[in-house]
Short mmCIF file of C-alpha atoms and ligand atoms in Angstrom, two decimals:
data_model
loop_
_atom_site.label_atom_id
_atom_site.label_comp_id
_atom_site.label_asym_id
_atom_site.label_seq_id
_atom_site.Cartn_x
_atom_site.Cartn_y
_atom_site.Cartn_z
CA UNK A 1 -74.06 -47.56 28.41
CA UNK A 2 -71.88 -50.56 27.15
CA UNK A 3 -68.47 -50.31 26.47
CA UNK A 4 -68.37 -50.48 22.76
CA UNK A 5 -71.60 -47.63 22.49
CA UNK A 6 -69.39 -45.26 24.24
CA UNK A 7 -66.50 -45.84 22.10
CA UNK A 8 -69.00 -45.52 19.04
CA UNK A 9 -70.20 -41.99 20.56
CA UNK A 10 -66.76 -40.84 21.50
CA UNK A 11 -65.60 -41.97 17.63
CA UNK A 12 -68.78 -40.51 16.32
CA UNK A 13 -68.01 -36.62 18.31
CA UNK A 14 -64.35 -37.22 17.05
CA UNK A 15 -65.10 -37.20 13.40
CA UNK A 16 -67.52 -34.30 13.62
CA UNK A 17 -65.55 -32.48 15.34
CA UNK A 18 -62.58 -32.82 13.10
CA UNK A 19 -65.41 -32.19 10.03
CA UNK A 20 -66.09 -29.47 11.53
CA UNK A 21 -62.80 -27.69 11.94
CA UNK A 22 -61.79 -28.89 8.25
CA UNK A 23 -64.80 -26.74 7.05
CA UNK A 24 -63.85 -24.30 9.18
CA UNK A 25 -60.64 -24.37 8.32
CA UNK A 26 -59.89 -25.77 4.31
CA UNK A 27 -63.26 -25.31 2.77
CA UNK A 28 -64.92 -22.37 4.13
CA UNK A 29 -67.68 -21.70 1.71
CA UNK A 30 -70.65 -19.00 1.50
CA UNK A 31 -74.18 -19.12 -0.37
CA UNK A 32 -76.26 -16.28 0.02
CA UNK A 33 -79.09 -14.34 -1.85
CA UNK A 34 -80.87 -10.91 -0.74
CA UNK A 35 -82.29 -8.38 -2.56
CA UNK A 36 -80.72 -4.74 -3.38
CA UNK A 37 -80.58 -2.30 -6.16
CA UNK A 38 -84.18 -3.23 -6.99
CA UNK A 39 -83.26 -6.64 -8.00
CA UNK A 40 -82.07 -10.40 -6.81
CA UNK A 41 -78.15 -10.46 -5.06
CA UNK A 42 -76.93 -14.51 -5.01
CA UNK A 43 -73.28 -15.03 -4.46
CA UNK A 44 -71.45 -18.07 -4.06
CA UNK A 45 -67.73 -17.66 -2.46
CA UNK A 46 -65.17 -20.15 -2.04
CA UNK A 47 -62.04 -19.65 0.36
CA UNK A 48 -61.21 -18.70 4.17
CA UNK A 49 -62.80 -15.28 4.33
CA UNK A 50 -66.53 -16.66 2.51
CA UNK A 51 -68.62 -16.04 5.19
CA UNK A 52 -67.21 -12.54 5.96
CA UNK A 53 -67.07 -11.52 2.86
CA UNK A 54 -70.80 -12.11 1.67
CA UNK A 55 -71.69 -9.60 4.60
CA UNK A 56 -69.22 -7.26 2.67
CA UNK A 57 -71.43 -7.90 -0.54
CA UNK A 58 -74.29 -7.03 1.05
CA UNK A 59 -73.34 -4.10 2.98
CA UNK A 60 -71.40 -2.49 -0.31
CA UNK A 61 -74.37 -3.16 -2.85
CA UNK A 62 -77.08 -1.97 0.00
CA UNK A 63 -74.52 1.34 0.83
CA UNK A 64 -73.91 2.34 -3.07
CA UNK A 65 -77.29 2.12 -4.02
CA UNK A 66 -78.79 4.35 -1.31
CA UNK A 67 -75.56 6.54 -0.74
CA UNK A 68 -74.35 6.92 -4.58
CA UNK A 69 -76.24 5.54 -7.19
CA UNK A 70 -80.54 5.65 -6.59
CA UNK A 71 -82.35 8.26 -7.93
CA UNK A 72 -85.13 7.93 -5.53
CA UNK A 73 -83.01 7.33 -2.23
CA UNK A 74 -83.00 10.55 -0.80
CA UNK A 75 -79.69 10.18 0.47
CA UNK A 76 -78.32 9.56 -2.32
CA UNK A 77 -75.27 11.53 -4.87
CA UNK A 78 -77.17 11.22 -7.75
CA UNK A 79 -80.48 11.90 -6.22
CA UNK A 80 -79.33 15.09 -5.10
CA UNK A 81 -77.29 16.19 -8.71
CA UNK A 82 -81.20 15.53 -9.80
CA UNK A 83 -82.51 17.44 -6.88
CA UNK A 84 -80.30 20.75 -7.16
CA UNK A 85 -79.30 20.67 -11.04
CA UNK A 86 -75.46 20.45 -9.78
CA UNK A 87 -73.01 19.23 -7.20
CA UNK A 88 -69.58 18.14 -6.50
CA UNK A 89 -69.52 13.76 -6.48
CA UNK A 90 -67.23 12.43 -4.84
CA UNK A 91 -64.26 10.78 -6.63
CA UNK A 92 -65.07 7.55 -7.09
CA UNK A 93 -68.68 8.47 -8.53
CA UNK A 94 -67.07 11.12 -10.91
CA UNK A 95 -64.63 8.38 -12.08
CA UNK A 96 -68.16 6.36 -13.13
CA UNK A 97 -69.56 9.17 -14.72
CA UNK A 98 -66.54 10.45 -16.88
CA UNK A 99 -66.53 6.74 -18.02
CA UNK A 100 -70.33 6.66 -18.48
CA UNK A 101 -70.16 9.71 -20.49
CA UNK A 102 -67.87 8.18 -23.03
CA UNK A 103 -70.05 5.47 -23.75
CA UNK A 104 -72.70 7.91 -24.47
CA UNK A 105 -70.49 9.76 -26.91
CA UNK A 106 -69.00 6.84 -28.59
CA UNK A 107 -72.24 5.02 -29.14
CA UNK A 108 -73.67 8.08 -30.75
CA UNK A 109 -76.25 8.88 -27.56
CA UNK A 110 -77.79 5.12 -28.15
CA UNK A 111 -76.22 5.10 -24.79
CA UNK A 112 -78.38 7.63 -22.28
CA UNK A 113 -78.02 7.77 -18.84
CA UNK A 114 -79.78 10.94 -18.64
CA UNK A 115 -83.50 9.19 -19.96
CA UNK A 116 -84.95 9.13 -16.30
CA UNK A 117 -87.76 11.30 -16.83
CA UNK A 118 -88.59 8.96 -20.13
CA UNK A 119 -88.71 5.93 -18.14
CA UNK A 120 -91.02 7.11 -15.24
CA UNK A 121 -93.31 7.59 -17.68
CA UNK A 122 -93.41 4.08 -18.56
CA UNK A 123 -93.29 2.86 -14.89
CA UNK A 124 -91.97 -0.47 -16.15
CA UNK A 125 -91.31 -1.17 -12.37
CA UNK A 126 -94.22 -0.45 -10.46
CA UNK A 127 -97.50 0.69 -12.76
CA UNK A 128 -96.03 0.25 -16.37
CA UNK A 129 -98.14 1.78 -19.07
CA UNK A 130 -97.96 2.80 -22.51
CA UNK A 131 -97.45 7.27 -22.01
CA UNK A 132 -99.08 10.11 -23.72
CA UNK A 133 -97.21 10.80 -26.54
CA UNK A 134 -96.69 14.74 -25.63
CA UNK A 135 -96.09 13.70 -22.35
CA UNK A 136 -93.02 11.42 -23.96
CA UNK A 137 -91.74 14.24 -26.06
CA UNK A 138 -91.51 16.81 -23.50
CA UNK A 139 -89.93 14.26 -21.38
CA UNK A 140 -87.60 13.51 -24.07
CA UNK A 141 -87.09 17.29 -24.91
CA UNK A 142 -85.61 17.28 -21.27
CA UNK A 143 -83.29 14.58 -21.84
CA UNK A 144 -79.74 13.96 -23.31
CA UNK A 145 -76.22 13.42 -22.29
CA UNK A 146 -75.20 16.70 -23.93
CA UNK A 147 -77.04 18.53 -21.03
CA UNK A 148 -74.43 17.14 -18.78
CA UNK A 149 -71.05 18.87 -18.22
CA UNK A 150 -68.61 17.47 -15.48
CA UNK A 151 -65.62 19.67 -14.65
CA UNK A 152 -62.92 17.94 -12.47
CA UNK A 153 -65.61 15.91 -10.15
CA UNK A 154 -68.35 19.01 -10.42
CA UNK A 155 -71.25 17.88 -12.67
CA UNK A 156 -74.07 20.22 -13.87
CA UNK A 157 -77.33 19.79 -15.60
CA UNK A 158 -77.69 22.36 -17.94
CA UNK A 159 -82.02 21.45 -17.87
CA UNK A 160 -82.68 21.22 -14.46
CA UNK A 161 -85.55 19.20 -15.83
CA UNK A 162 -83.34 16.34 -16.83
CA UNK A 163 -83.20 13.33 -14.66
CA UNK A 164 -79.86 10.96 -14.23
CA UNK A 165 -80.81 7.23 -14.01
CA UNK A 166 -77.76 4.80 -13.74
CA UNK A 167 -80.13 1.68 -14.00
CA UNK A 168 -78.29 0.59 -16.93
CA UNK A 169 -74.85 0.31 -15.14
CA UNK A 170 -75.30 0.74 -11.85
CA UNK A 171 -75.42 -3.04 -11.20
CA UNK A 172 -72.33 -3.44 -13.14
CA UNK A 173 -70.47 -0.90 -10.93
CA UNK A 174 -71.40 -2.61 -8.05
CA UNK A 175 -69.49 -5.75 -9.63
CA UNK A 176 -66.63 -3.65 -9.99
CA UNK A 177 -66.52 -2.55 -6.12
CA UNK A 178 -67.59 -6.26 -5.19
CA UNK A 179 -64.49 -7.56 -6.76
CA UNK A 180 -62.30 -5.19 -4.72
CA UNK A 181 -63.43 -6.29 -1.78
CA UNK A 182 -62.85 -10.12 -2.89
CA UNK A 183 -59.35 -9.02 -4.11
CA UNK A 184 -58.89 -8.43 -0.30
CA UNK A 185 -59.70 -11.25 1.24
CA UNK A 186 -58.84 -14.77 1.13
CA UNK A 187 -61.77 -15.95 -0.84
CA UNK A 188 -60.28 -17.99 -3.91
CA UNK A 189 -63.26 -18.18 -6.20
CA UNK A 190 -66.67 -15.93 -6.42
CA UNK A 191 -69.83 -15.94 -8.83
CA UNK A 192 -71.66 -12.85 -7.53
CA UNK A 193 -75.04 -12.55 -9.49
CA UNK A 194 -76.47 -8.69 -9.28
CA UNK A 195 -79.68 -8.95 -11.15
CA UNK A 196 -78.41 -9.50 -15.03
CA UNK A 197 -75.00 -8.92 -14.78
CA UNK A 198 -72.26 -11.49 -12.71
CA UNK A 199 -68.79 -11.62 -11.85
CA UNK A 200 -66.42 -14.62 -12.38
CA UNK A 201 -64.14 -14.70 -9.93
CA UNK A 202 -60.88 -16.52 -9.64
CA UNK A 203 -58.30 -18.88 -11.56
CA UNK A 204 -60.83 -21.35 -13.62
CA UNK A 205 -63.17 -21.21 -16.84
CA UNK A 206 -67.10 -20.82 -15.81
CA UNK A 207 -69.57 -21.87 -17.30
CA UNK A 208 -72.45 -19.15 -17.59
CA UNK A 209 -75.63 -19.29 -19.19
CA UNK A 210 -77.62 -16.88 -21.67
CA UNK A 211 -81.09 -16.86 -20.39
CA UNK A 212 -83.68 -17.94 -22.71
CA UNK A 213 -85.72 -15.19 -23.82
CA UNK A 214 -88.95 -16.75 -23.73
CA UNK A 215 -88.49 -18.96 -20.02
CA UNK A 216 -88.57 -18.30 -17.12
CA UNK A 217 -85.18 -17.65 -14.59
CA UNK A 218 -83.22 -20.30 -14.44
CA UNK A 219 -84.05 -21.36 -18.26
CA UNK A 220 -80.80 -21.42 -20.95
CA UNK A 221 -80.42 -21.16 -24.73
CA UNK A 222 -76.55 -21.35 -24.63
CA UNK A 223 -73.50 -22.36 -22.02
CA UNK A 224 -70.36 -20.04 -22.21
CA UNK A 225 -67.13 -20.85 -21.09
CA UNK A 226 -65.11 -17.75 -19.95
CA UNK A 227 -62.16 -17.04 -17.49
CA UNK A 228 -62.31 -14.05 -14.54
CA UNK A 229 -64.63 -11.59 -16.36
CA UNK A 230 -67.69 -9.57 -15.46
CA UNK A 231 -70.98 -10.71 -17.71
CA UNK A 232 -74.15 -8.61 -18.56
CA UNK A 233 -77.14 -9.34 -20.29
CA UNK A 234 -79.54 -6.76 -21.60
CA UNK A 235 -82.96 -8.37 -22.50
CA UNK A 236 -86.56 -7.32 -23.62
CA UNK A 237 -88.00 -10.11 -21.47
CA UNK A 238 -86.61 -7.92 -18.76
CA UNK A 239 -89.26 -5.70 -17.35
CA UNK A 240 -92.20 -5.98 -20.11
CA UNK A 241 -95.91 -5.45 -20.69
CA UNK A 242 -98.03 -6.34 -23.43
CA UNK A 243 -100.66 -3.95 -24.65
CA UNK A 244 -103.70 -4.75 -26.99
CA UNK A 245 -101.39 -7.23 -28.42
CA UNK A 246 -97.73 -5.16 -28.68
CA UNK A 247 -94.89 -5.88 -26.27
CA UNK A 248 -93.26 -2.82 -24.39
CA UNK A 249 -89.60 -3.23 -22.55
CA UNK A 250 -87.59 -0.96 -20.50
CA UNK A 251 -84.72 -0.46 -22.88
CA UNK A 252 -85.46 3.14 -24.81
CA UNK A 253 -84.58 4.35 -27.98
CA UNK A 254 -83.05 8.04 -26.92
CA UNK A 255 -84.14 9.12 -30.10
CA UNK A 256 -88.13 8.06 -29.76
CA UNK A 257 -88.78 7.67 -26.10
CA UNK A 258 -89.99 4.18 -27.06
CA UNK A 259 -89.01 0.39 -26.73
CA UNK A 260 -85.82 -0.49 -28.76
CA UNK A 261 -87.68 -2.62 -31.68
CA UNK A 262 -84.92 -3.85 -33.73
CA UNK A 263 -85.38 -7.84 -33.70
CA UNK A 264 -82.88 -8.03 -30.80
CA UNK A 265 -84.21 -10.41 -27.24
CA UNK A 266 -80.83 -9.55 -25.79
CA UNK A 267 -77.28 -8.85 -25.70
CA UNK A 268 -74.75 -10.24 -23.32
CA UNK A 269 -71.06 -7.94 -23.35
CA UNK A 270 -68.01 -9.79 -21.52
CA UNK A 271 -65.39 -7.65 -20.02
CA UNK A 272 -62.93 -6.93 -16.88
CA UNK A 273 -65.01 -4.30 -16.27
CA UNK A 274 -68.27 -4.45 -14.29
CA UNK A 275 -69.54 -1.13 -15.61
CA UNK A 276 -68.54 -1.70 -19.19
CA UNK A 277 -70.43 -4.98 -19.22
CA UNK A 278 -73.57 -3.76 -17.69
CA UNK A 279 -73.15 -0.39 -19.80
CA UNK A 280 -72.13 -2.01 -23.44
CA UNK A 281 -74.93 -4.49 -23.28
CA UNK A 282 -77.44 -1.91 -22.78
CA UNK A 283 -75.87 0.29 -25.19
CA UNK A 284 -74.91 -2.61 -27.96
CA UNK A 285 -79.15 -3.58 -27.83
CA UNK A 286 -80.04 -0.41 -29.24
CA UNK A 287 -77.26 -0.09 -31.38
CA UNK A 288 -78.40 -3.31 -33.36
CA UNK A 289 -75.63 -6.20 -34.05
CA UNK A 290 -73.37 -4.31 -36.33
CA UNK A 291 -73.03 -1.29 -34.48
CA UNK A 292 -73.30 -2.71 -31.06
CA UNK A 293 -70.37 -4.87 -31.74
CA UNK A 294 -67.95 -2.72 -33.09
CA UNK A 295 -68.62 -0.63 -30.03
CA UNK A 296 -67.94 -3.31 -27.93
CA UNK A 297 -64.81 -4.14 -30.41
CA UNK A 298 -63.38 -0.66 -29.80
CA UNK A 299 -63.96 -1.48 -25.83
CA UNK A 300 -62.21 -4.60 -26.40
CA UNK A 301 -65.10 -6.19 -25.05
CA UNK A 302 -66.87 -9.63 -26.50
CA UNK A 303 -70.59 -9.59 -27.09
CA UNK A 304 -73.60 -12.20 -28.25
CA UNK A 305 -76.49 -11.11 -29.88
CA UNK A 306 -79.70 -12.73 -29.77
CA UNK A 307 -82.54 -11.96 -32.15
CA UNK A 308 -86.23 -12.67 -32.49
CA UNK A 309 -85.49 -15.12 -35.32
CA UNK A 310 -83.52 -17.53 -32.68
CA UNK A 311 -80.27 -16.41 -34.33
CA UNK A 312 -77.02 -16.17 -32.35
CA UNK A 313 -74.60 -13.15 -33.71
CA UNK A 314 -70.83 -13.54 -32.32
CA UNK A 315 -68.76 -10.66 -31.92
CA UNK A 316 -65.44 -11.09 -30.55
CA UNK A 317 -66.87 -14.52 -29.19
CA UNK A 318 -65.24 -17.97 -30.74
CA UNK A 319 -67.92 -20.82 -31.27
CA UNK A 320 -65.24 -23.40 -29.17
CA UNK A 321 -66.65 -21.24 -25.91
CA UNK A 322 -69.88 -21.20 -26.48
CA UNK A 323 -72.37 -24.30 -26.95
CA UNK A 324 -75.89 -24.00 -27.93
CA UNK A 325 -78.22 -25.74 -25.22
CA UNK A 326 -82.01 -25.12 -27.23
CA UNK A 327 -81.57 -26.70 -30.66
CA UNK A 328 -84.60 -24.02 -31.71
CA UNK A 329 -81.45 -21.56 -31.98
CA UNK A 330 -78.35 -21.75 -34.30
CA UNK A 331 -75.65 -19.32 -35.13
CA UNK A 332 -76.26 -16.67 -38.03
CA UNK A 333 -74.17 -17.10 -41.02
CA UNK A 334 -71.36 -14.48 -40.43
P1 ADP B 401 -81.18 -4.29 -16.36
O1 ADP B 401 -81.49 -3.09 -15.53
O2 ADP B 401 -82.31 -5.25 -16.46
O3 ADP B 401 -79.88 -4.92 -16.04
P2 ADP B 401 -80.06 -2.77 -18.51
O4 ADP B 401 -78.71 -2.83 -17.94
O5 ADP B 401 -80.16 -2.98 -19.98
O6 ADP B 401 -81.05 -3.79 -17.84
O7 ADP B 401 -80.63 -1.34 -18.16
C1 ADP B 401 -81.92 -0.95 -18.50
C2 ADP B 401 -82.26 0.27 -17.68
O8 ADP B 401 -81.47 1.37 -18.11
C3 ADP B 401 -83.70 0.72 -17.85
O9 ADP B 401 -84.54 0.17 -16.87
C4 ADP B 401 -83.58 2.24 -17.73
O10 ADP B 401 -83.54 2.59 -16.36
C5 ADP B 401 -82.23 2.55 -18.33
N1 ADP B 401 -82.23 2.76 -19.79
C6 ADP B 401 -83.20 2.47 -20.71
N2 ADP B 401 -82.81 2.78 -21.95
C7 ADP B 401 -81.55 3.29 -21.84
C8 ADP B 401 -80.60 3.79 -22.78
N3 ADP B 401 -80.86 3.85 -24.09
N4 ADP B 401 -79.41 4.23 -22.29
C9 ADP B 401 -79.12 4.17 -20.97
N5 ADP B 401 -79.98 3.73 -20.04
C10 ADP B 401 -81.17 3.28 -20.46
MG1 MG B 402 -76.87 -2.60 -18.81
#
């Protein structure tokens, strides 16, 4: 080899060695996507502890699902409450609950974690269909927060028919644990994405969009600009089916057994709090906008309402932070 190729190859190892160690080093960064809790995982991290800390992701979201939260894990907390009618959770579950249980009461049961047996009659996830209506209402007779008592960390089910289904927060309490474990390590910035609900990690404004109702993934009505927060959507394009010409979707009116129909496509709740996101936006899409967002008022929390129409309804949310990307949609008169 001639004297100047060598020098080119040692100059060339040099540099990518030294690129190398800087990534290693300055700008470690992870990317990675997996499925658990039934749904899509993505989470970018930025920071010295990335790449370790997306295998903490995925071993805390695959661990609470089948150790805490599934109902059809068999090792599961709540699978066995469901199982035996009772039993003592352990702390951090009973924590969930107690707070769970106050969004029931305070949204006037619009909020019900206890519809499980309502919802496998719809099968919206594997074989959805549109039930027998006695079917529903025996299903529904079984159902209701108020059949719940916890004492200390000891919850019962006073119908040992009833069925606990934490589908509408569960992904939000898994935002809650994933941020511990980020707190821990070195990792500067996170967006962790568990199915519609993500947390904003770190000392910036994001930029997060509101899914268009009517697209595909990946397809936005609106940009919002928020600081470290957790943010949920609740839509009707979410697990749907049409039927000789009628749309069915998997959030349920406690009080009918059926598909909220109330000229909402979604809600999306901003808070610290993983679970109160994920919880509130279910629980603010059958409330309706004025309900829903004095709920979410009294939680402190901020919420946008999207309705049929292609109307946006603020609550809590200034117009500066949020810019309208689909010019078929402009904010309601308020
Ligand atoms: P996603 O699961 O798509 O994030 P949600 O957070 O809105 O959507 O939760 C919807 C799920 O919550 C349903 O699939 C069902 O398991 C459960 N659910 C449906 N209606 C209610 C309700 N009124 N209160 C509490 N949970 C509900
Ligand atoms: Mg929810």
């Amino acid at each position: 080899m001639k004297k100047a190729a060598v020098i080119i190859a040692v100059i060339s190892a040099a540099v990518a060695a030294a690129l190398l160690i800087y990534d290693g080093v300055f700008m470690k960064t992870a990317n990675v996507g997996f499925f658990a809790m039934n749904t899509y995982v993505s989470a970018e991290l930025k920071g010295a502890d990335s790449q370790k800390c997306a295998q903490k992701i995925s071993d805390i979201t695959a661990r609470l699902d089948t150790e805490v939260l599934s109902r059809t894990s068999e090792n599961s907390e709540i699978h066995s409450v469901n199982q035996n009618g009772s039993g003592v959770l352990g702390s951090e579950l009973g924590g969930w609950i107690a707070e769970l249980l106050q969004v029931c009461k305070k949204s006037g049961g619009a909020f019900d974690f206890t519809l499980g047996g309502v919802s496998d009659l719809w099968s919206f996830g594997s074989n959805p269909r549109v039930p027998d209506g006695q079917a529903l209402a025996d299903a529904l007779s079984h159902s209701g927060y108020e059949k719940l008592t916890l004492s200390g960390n000891n919850l019962t089910l006073s119908d040992r028919a009833a069925v606990i289904d934490l589908g509408a927060a569960g992904k939000g309490i898994a935002l809650d644990k994933i941020k511990e474990a980020v707190e821990k390590s070195r990792v500067s910035h996170a967006v962790v994405s568990v199915g519609g609900s993500v947390l904003l990690y770190g000392d910036k404004t994001f930029t997060v969009g509101i899914r268009d109702p009517e697209g595909g993934a990946g397809r936005y009505i609106a940009k919002l600009s928020v600081e470290q927060s957790c943010v949920s959507t609740s839509g009707s394009y979410e697990q749907s089916f049409e039927k000789d010409g009628r749309k069915y979707h998997h959030i349920l009116d406690p009080e009918t057994g059926y598909p909220v129909d109330n000229g909402l496509v979604s809600v999306t709740v901003i808070s610290e709090s993983g679970l109160l996101s994920d919880a509130l936006s279910t629980a603010c899409y059958v409330l309706g906008i004025e309900r829903g967002s004095k709920l979410a008022a009294e939680y402190g929390c901020r919420a946008v309402f999207i309705t049929q129409d292609k109307k946006i309804y603020l609550s809590g949310v200034s117009r500066d932070v949020i810019e309208i990307t689909d010019n078929s949609y402009t904010f309601a008169e308020q």
